[in-house]
Tab-separated table of C-alpha atoms and ligand atoms in Angstrom:
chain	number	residue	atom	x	y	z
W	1	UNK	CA	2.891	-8.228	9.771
W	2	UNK	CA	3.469	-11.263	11.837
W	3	UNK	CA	4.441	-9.582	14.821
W	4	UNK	CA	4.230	-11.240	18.127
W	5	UNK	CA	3.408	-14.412	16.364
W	6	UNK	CA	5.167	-17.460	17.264
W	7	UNK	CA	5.874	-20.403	14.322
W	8	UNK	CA	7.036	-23.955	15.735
W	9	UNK	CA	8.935	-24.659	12.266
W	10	UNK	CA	9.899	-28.320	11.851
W	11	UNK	CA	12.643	-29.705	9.396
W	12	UNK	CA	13.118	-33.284	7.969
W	13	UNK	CA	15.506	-34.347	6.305
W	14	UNK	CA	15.214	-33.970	2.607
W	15	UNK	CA	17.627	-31.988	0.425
W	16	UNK	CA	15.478	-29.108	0.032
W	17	UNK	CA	15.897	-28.638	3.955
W	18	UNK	CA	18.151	-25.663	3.124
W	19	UNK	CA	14.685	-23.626	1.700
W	20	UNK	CA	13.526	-23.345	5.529
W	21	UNK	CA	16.559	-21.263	6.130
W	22	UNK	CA	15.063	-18.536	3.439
W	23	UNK	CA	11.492	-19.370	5.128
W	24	UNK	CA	13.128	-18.481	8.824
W	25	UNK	CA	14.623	-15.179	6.932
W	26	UNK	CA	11.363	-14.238	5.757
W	27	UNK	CA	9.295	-15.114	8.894
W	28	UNK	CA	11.827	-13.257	11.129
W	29	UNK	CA	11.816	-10.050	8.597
W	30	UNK	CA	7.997	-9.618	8.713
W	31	UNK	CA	8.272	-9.594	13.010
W	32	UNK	CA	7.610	-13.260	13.682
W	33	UNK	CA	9.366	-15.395	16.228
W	34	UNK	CA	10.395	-19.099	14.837
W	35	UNK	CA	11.318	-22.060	16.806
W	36	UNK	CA	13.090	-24.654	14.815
W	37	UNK	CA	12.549	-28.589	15.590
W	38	UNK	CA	15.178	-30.455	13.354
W	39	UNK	CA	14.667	-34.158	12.526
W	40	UNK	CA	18.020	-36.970	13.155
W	41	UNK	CA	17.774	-36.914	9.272
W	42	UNK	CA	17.289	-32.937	9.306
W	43	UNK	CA	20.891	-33.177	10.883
W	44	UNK	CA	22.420	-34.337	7.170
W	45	UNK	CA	21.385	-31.400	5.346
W	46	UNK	CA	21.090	-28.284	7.927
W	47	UNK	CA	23.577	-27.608	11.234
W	48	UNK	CA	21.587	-26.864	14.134
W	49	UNK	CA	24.021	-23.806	14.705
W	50	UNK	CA	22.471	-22.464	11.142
W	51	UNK	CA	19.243	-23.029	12.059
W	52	UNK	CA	19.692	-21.429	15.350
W	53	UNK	CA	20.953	-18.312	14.134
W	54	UNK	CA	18.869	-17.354	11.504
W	55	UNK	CA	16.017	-18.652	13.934
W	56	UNK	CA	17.278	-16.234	16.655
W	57	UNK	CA	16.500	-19.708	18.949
W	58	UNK	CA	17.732	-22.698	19.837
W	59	UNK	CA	16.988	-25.074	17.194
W	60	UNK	CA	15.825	-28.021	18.568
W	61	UNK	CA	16.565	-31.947	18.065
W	62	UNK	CA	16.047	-35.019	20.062
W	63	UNK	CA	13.101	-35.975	22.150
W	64	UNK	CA	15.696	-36.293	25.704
W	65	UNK	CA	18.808	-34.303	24.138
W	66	UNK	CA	21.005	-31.942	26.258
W	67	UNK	CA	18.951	-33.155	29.488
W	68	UNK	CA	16.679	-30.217	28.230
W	69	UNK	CA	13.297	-31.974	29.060
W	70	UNK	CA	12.931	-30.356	31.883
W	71	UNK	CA	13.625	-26.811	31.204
W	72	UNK	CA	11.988	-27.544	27.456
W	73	UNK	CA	9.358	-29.230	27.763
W	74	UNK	CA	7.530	-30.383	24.371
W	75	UNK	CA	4.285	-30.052	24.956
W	76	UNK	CA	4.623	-26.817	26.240
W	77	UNK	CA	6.875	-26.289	22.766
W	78	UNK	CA	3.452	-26.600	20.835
W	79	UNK	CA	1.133	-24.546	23.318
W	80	UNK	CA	3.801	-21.931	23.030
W	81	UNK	CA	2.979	-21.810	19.088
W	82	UNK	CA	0.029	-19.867	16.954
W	83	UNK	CA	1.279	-22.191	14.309
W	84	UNK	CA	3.056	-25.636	13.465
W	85	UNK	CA	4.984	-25.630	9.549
W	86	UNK	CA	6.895	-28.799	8.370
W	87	UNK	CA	9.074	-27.917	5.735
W	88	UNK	CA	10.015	-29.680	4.028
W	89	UNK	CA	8.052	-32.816	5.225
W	90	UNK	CA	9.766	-36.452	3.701
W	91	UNK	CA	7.309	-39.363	2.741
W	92	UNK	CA	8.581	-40.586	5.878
W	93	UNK	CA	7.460	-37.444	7.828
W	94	UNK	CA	3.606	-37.777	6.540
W	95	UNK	CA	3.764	-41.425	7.238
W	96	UNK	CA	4.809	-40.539	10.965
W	97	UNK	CA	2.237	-37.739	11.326
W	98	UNK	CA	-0.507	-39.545	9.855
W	99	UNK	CA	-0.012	-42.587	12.227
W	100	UNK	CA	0.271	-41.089	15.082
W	101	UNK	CA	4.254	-42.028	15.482
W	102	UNK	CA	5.840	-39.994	18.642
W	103	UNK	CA	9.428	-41.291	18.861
W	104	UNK	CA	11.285	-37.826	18.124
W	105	UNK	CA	10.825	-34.759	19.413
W	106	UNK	CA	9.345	-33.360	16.350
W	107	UNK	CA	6.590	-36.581	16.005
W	108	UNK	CA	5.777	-35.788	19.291
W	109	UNK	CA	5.017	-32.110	18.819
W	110	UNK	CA	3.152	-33.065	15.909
W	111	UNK	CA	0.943	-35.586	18.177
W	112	UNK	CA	0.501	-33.292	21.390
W	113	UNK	CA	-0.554	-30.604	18.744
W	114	UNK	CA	-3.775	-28.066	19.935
W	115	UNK	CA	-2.699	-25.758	16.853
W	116	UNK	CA	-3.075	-25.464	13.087
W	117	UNK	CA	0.252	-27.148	10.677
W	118	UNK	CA	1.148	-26.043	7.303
W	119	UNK	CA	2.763	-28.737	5.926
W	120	UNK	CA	5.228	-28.244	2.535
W	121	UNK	CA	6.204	-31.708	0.727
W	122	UNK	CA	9.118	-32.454	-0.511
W	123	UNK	CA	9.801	-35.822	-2.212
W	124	UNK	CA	10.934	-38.119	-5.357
W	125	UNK	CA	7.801	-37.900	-7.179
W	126	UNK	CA	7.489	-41.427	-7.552
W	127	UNK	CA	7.589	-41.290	-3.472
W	128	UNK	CA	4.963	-38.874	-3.554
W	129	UNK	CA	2.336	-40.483	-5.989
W	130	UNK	CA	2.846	-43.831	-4.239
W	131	UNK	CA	-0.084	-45.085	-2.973
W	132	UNK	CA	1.349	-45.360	0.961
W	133	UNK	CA	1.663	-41.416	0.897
W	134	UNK	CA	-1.561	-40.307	-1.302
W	135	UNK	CA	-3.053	-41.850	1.751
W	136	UNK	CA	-1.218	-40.377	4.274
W	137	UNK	CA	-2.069	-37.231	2.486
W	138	UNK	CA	-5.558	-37.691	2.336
W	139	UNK	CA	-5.557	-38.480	6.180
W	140	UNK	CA	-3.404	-34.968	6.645
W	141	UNK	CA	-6.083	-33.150	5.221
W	142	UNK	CA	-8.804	-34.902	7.037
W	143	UNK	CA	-6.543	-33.953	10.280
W	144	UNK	CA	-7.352	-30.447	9.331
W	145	UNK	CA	-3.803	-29.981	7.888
W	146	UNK	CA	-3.205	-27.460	4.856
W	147	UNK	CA	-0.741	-28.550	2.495
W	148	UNK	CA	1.171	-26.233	-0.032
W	149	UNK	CA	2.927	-27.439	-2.716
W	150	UNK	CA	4.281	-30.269	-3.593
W	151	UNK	CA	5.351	-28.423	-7.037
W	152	UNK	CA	6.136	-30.192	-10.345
W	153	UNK	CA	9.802	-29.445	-11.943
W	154	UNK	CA	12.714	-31.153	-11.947
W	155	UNK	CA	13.988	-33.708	-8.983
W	156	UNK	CA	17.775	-33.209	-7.118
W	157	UNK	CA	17.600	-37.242	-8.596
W	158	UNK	CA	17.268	-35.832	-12.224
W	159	UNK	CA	13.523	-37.376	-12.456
W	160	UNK	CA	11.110	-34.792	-13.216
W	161	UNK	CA	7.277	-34.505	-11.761
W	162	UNK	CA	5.065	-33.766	-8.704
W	163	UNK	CA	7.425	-33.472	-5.791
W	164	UNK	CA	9.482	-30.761	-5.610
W	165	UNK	CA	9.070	-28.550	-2.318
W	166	UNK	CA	7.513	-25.317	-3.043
W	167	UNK	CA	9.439	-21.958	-3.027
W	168	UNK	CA	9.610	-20.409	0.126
W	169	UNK	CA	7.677	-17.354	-0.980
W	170	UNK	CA	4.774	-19.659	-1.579
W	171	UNK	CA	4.938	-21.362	1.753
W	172	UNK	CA	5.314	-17.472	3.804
W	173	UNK	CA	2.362	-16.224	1.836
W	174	UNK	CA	-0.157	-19.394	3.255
W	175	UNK	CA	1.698	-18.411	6.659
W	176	UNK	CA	0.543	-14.929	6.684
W	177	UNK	CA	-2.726	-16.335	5.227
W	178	UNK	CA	-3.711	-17.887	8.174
W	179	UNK	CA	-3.316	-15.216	10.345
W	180	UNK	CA	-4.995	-12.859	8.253
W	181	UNK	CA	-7.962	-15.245	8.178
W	182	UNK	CA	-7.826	-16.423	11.469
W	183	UNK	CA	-6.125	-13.531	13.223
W	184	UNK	CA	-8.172	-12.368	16.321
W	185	UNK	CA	-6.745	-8.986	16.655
W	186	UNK	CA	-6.484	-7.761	13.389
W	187	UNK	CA	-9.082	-4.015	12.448
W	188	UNK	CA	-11.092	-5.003	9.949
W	189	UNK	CA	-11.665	-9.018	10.628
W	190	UNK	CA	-15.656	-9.943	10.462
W	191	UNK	CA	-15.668	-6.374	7.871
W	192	UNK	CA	-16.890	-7.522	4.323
W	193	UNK	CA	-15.695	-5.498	1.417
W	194	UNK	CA	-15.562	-4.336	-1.963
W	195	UNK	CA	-12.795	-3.292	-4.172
W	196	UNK	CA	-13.581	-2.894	-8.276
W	197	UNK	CA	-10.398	-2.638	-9.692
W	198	UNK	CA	-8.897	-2.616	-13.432
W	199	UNK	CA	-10.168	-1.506	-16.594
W	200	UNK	CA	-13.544	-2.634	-18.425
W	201	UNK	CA	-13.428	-3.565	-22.068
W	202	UNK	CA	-16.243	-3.217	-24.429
W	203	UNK	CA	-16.258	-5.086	-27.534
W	204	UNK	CA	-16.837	-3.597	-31.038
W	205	UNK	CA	-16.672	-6.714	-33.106
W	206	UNK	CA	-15.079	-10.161	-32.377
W	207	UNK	CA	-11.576	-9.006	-32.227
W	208	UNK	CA	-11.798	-5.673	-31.291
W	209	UNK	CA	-12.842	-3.729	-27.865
W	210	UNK	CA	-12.397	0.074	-26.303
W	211	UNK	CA	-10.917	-0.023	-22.773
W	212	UNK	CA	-8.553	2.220	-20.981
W	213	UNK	CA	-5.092	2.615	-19.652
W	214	UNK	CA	-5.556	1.795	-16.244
W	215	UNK	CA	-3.110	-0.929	-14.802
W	216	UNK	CA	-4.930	-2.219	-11.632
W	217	UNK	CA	-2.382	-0.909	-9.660
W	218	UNK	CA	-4.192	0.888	-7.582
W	219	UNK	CA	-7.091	-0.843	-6.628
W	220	UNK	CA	-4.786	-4.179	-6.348
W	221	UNK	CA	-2.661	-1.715	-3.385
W	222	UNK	CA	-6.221	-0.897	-1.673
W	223	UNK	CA	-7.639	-4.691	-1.877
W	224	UNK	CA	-4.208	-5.940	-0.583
W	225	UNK	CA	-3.840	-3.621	2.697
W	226	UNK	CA	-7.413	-4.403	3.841
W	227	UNK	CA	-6.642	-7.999	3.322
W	228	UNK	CA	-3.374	-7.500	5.535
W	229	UNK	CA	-5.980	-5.882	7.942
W	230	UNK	CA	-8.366	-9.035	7.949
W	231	UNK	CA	-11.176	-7.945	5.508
W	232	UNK	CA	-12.482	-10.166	3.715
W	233	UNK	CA	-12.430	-8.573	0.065
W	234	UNK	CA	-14.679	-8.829	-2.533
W	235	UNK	CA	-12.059	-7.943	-5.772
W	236	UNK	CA	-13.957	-7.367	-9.065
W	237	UNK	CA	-11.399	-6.878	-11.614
W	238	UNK	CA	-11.256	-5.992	-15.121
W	239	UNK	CA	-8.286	-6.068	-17.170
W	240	UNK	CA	-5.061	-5.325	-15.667
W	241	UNK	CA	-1.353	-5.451	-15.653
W	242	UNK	CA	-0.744	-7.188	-12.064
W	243	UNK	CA	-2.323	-9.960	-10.579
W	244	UNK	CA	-4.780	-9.654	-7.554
W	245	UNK	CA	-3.600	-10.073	-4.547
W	246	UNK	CA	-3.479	-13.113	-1.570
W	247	UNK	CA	-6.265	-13.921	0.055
W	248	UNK	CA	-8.999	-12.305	-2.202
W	249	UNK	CA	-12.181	-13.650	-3.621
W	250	UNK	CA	-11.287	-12.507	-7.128
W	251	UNK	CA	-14.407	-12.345	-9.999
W	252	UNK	CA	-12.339	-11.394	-13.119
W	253	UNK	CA	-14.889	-9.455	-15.689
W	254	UNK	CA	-15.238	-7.914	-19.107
W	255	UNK	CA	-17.354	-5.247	-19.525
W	256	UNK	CA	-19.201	-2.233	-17.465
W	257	UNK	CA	-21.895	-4.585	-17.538
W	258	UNK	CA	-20.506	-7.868	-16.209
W	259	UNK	CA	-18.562	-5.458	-13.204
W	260	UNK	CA	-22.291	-4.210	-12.536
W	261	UNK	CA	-23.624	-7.690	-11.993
W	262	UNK	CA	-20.629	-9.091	-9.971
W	263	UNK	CA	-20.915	-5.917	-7.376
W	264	UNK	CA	-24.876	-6.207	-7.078
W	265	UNK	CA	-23.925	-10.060	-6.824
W	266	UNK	CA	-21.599	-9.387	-4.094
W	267	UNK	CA	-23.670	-7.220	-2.177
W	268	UNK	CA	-23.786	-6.621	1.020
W	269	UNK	CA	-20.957	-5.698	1.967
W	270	UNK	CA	-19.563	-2.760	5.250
W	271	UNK	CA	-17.762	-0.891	2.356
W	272	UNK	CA	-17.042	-0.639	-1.279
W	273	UNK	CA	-14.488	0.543	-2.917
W	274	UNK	CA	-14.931	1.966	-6.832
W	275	UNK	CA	-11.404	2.136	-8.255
W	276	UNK	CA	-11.912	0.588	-11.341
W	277	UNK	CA	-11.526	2.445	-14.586
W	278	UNK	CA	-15.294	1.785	-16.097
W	279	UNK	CA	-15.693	2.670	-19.443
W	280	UNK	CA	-18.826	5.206	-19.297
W	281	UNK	CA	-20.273	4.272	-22.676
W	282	UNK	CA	-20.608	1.288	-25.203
W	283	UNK	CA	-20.874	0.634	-28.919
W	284	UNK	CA	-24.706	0.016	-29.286
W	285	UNK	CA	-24.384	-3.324	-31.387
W	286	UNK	CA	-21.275	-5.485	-31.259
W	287	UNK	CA	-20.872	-7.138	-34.442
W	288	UNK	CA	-20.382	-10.838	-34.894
W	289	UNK	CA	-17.884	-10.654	-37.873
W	290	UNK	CA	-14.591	-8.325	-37.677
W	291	UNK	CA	-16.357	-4.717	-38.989
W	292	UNK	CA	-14.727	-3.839	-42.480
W	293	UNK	CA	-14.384	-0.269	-44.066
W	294	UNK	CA	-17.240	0.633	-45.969
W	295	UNK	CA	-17.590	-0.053	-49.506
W	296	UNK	CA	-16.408	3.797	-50.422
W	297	UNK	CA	-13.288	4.060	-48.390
W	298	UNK	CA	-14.697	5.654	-45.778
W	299	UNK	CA	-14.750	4.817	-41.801
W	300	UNK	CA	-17.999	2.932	-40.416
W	301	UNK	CA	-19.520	5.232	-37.684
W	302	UNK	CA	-20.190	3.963	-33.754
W	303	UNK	CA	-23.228	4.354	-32.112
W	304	UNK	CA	-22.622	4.546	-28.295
W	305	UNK	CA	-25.400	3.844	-25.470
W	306	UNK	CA	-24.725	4.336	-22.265
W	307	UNK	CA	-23.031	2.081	-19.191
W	308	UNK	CA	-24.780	1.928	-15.974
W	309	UNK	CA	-22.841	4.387	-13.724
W	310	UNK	CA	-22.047	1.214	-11.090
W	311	UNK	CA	-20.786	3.421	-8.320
W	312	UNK	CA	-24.044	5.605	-8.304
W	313	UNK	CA	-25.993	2.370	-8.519
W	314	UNK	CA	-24.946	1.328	-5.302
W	315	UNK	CA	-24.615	4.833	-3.331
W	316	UNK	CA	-28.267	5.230	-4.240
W	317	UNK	CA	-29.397	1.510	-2.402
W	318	UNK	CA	-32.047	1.781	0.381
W	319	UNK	CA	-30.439	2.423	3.472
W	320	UNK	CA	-30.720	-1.126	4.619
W	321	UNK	CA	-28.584	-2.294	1.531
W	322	UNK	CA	-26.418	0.518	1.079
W	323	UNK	CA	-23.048	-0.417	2.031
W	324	UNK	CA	-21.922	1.680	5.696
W	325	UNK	CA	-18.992	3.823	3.094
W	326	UNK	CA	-19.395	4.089	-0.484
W	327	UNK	CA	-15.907	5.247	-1.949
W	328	UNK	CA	-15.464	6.476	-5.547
W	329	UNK	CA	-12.150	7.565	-7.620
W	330	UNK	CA	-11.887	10.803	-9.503
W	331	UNK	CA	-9.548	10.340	-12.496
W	332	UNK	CA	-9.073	14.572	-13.756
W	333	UNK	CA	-7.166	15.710	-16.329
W	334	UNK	CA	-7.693	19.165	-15.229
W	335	UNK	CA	-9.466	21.478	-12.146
W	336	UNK	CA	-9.488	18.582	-10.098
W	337	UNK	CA	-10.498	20.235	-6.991
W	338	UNK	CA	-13.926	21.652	-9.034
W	339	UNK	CA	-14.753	18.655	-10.957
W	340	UNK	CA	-14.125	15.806	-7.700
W	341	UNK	CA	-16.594	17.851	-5.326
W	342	UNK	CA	-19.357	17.966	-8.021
W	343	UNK	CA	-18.834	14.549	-8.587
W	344	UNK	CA	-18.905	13.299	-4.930
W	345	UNK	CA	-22.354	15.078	-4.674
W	346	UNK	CA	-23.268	13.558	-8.448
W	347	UNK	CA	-22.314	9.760	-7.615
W	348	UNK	CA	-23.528	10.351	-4.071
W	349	UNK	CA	-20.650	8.750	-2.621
W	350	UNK	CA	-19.421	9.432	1.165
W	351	UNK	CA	-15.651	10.021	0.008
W	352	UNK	CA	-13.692	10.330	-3.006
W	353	UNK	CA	-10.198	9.946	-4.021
W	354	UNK	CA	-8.950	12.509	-6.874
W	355	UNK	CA	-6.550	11.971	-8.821
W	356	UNK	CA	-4.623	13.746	-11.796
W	357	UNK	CA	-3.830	11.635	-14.870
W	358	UNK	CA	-3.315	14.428	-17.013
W	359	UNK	CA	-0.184	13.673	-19.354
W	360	UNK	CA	2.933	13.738	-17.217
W	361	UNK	CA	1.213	12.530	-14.345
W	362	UNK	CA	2.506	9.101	-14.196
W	363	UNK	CA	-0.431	7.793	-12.605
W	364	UNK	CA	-1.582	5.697	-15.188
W	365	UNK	CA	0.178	2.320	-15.070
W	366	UNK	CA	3.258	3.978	-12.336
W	367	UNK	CA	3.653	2.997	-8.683
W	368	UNK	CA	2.943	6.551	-7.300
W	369	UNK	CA	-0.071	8.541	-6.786
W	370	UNK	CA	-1.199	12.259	-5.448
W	371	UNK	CA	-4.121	12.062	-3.878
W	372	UNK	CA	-7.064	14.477	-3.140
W	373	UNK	CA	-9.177	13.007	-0.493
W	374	UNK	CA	-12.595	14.678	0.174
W	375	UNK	CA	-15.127	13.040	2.445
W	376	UNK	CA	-18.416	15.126	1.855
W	377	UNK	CA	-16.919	18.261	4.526
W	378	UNK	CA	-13.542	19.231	2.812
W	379	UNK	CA	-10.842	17.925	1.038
W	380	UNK	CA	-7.028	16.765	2.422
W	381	UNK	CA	-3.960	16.769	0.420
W	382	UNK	CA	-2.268	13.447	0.632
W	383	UNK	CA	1.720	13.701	-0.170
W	384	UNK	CA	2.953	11.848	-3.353
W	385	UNK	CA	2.927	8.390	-2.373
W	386	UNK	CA	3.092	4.950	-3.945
W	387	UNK	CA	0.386	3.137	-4.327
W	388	UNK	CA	0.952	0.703	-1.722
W	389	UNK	CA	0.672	3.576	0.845
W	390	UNK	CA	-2.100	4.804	-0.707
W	391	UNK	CA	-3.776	1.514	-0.127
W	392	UNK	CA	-2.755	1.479	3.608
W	393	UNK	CA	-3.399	5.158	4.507
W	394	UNK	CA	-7.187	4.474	2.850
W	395	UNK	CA	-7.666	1.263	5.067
W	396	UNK	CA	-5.920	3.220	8.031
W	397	UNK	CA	-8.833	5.948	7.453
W	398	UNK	CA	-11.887	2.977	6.905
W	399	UNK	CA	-10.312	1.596	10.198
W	400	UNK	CA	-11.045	5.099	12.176
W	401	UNK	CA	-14.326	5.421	10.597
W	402	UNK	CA	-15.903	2.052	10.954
W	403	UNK	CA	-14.496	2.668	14.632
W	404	UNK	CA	-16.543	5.567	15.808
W	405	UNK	CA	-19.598	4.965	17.768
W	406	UNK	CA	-22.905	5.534	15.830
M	1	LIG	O1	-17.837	9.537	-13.795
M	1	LIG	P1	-16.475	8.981	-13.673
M	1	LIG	O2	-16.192	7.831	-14.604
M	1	LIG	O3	-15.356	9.971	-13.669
M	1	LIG	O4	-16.456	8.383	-12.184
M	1	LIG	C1	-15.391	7.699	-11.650
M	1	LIG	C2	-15.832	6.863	-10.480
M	1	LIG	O5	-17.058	6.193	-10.784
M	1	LIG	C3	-14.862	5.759	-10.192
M	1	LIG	O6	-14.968	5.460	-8.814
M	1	LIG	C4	-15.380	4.619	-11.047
M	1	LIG	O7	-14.949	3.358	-10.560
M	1	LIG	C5	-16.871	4.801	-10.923
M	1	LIG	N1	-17.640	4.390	-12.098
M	1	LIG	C6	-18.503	3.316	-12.026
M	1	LIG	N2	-19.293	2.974	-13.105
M	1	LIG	C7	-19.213	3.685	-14.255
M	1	LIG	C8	-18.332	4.772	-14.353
M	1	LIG	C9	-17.570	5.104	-13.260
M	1	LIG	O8	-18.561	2.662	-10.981
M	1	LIG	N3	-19.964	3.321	-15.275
């Protein structure tokens, strides 16, 4: 995922130091290459030996140290990078960056800087509202530096509040962040698309609704893998049991309805992507009070009106609107095969994923799925796989196609 890319990582001293350690892990796991810069005051809380392991480099100190100048030069350090990350940076740290100090080798890489720098506070949190650093902060950002974190909890000093560096999970996702946003190389960067996910709910009264068993899962895999490939994804979700992924422009709806509005909304996009479990029909009037039994015992009846079938709306656009691949889901319970190719022809889709939820299935709300894949000439058995690979073999195939010539 971050393969080839190189990450000038710079410690100060504070004693959350030790988190860049798990960062390093993380960086070097996903295929990334990290060169650690250690502060005098990084010294106290991390060994450059440490450092330098897990790093798989040299970690890196003083501005004339080891009479390495020559061989390591700094400002070759920084146009070696893709990307500069301080973590965790002190008060002090933003006070040197934002002024412009160079008296260390990590200042200085921070002043002869031609690339982007995530920085990750870390600070008492009296340190970190104080007036001296909101301003320093302010002129970070106005540098054109991202900041994540600081996070509130509880202080090494016992004090609790705004300053505690964020976990290194946070600080790796904004890392692979910007290089799936500003990644040049990446298959589907400059691609726009669309990704319904979830399940729709349609109210009956003020506390009660019909919806569905879908989880998300699925369509949270799919939006996630063309993120990873630089898309930038429209998610419209319903309800669901995960949350959406990195990097997503997320519209969160109720009903069949709202989803219709937010993908017309959203439109145009290169591809969309109909995974969400719409509910086909509605109750015709949704009361305002909580609907009671009837006077005699007996059940109150529903009247149901149709849902706009949002998948066929948007196969069906003008040529000059409709999106390049329209993909729809086929959830069967039984003759898959029969029912998905009348329904790719009915929806007018360009490919469709089958898949059987019948009881036993474990599709519904599990991590695996058994996919039949037709795309309007035949129809491809996919393995059981989970969901994740589901999501990556689909964006492998939307790769290929949006690939071919005209
Ligand atoms: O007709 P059926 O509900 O089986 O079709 C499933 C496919 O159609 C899925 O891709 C689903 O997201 C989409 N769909 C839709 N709007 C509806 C019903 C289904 O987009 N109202």
């Amino acid at each position: 995922m971050l393969a080839g890319r190189k990450i000038l990582l710079i410690i100060t001293g504070g004693i959350a130091a030790f988190k860049a350690i798990d960062l390093m892990r993380m960086i070097k796991k996903a295929g990334g290459d990290v060169q650690p810069i250690l502060t005098k005051s990084a010294l106290e809380f991390v060994t450059p030996l440490t450092a330098g392991t897990v790093a798989g480099n040299p970690a890196l100190s003083e501005l004339f140290d080891l009479g390495r100048e020559a061989e390591i030069n700094h400002i070759e350090l920084v146009r070696d990078a893709d990307l500069i990350v301080v973590v965790p940076a002190t008060g002090d740290f933003m006070a040197k960056m934002a002024h412009g100090f160079a008296d260390d080798l990590a200042s200085t890489a921070i002043l002869a800087r031609d690339k982007h720098v995530i920085v990750a506070p870390s600070m008492n949190v009296r340190m970190w509202e104080a007036a001296p650093t909101q301003r320093n902060f302010q002129t970070l950002v106005d540098d054109g530096m991202s900041f994540v974190g600081p996070d509130k909890g509880e202080m090494a000093c016992g004090e609790f509040g705004l300053g505690r560096l964020a976990e290194p999970d946070v600080i790796f996702a904004a890392i692979k962040d910007y290089f799936f946003t500003f990644g040049e190389n990446l298959p589907l960067k400059g691609k726009r698309v669309l990704v319904t996910s979830g399940a729709t709910r349609e109210p009956l009264d003020p506390v009660r609704f019909l919806t569905n068993a879908s989880s998300g899962k699925q369509g949270t895999a799919i939006a996630s893998a063309l993120r990873a490939a630089g898309a930038d994804v429209e998610f419209i979700t319903g309800a669901a049991d995960v949350p959406p992924p990195d990097g997503v422009n997320v519209t969160q709806i109720t009903t069949a309805q709202d989803m219709y509005d937010a993908v017309h909304e959203a439109l145009p996009c290169d591809v969309a992507i109909f995974c969400a479990a719409v509910s086909d029909w509605r109750p015709k009037a949704v009361g305002d009070k909580k609907i009671k039994k009837n006077g005699d015992g007996t059940a109150p009846s529903l009247e149901m009106v149709l849902n706009p079938d949002i998948l066929h709306s948007v196969a069906q656009l003008e040529p000059d609107q409709r999106p390049q691949l329209v993909i729809g889901f086929a959830a069967e319970t039984n003759d898959v095969v029969k029912h998905a190719e009348a329904k790719l022809v009915r929806k007018g889709c360009d490919w469709l994923l089958a898949n059987d939820v019948s009881a036993g299935s474990g599709t519904f709300g599990g991590d695996h799925n058994s996919i039949i894949f037709f795309d309007g000439q035949g129809h491809q058995e996919w393995a059981q796989m989970s969901k994740a690979e589901v999501g990556q073999k689909l964006t492998n195939q939307i790769t290929s196609y949006l690939k071919q010539p005209d």
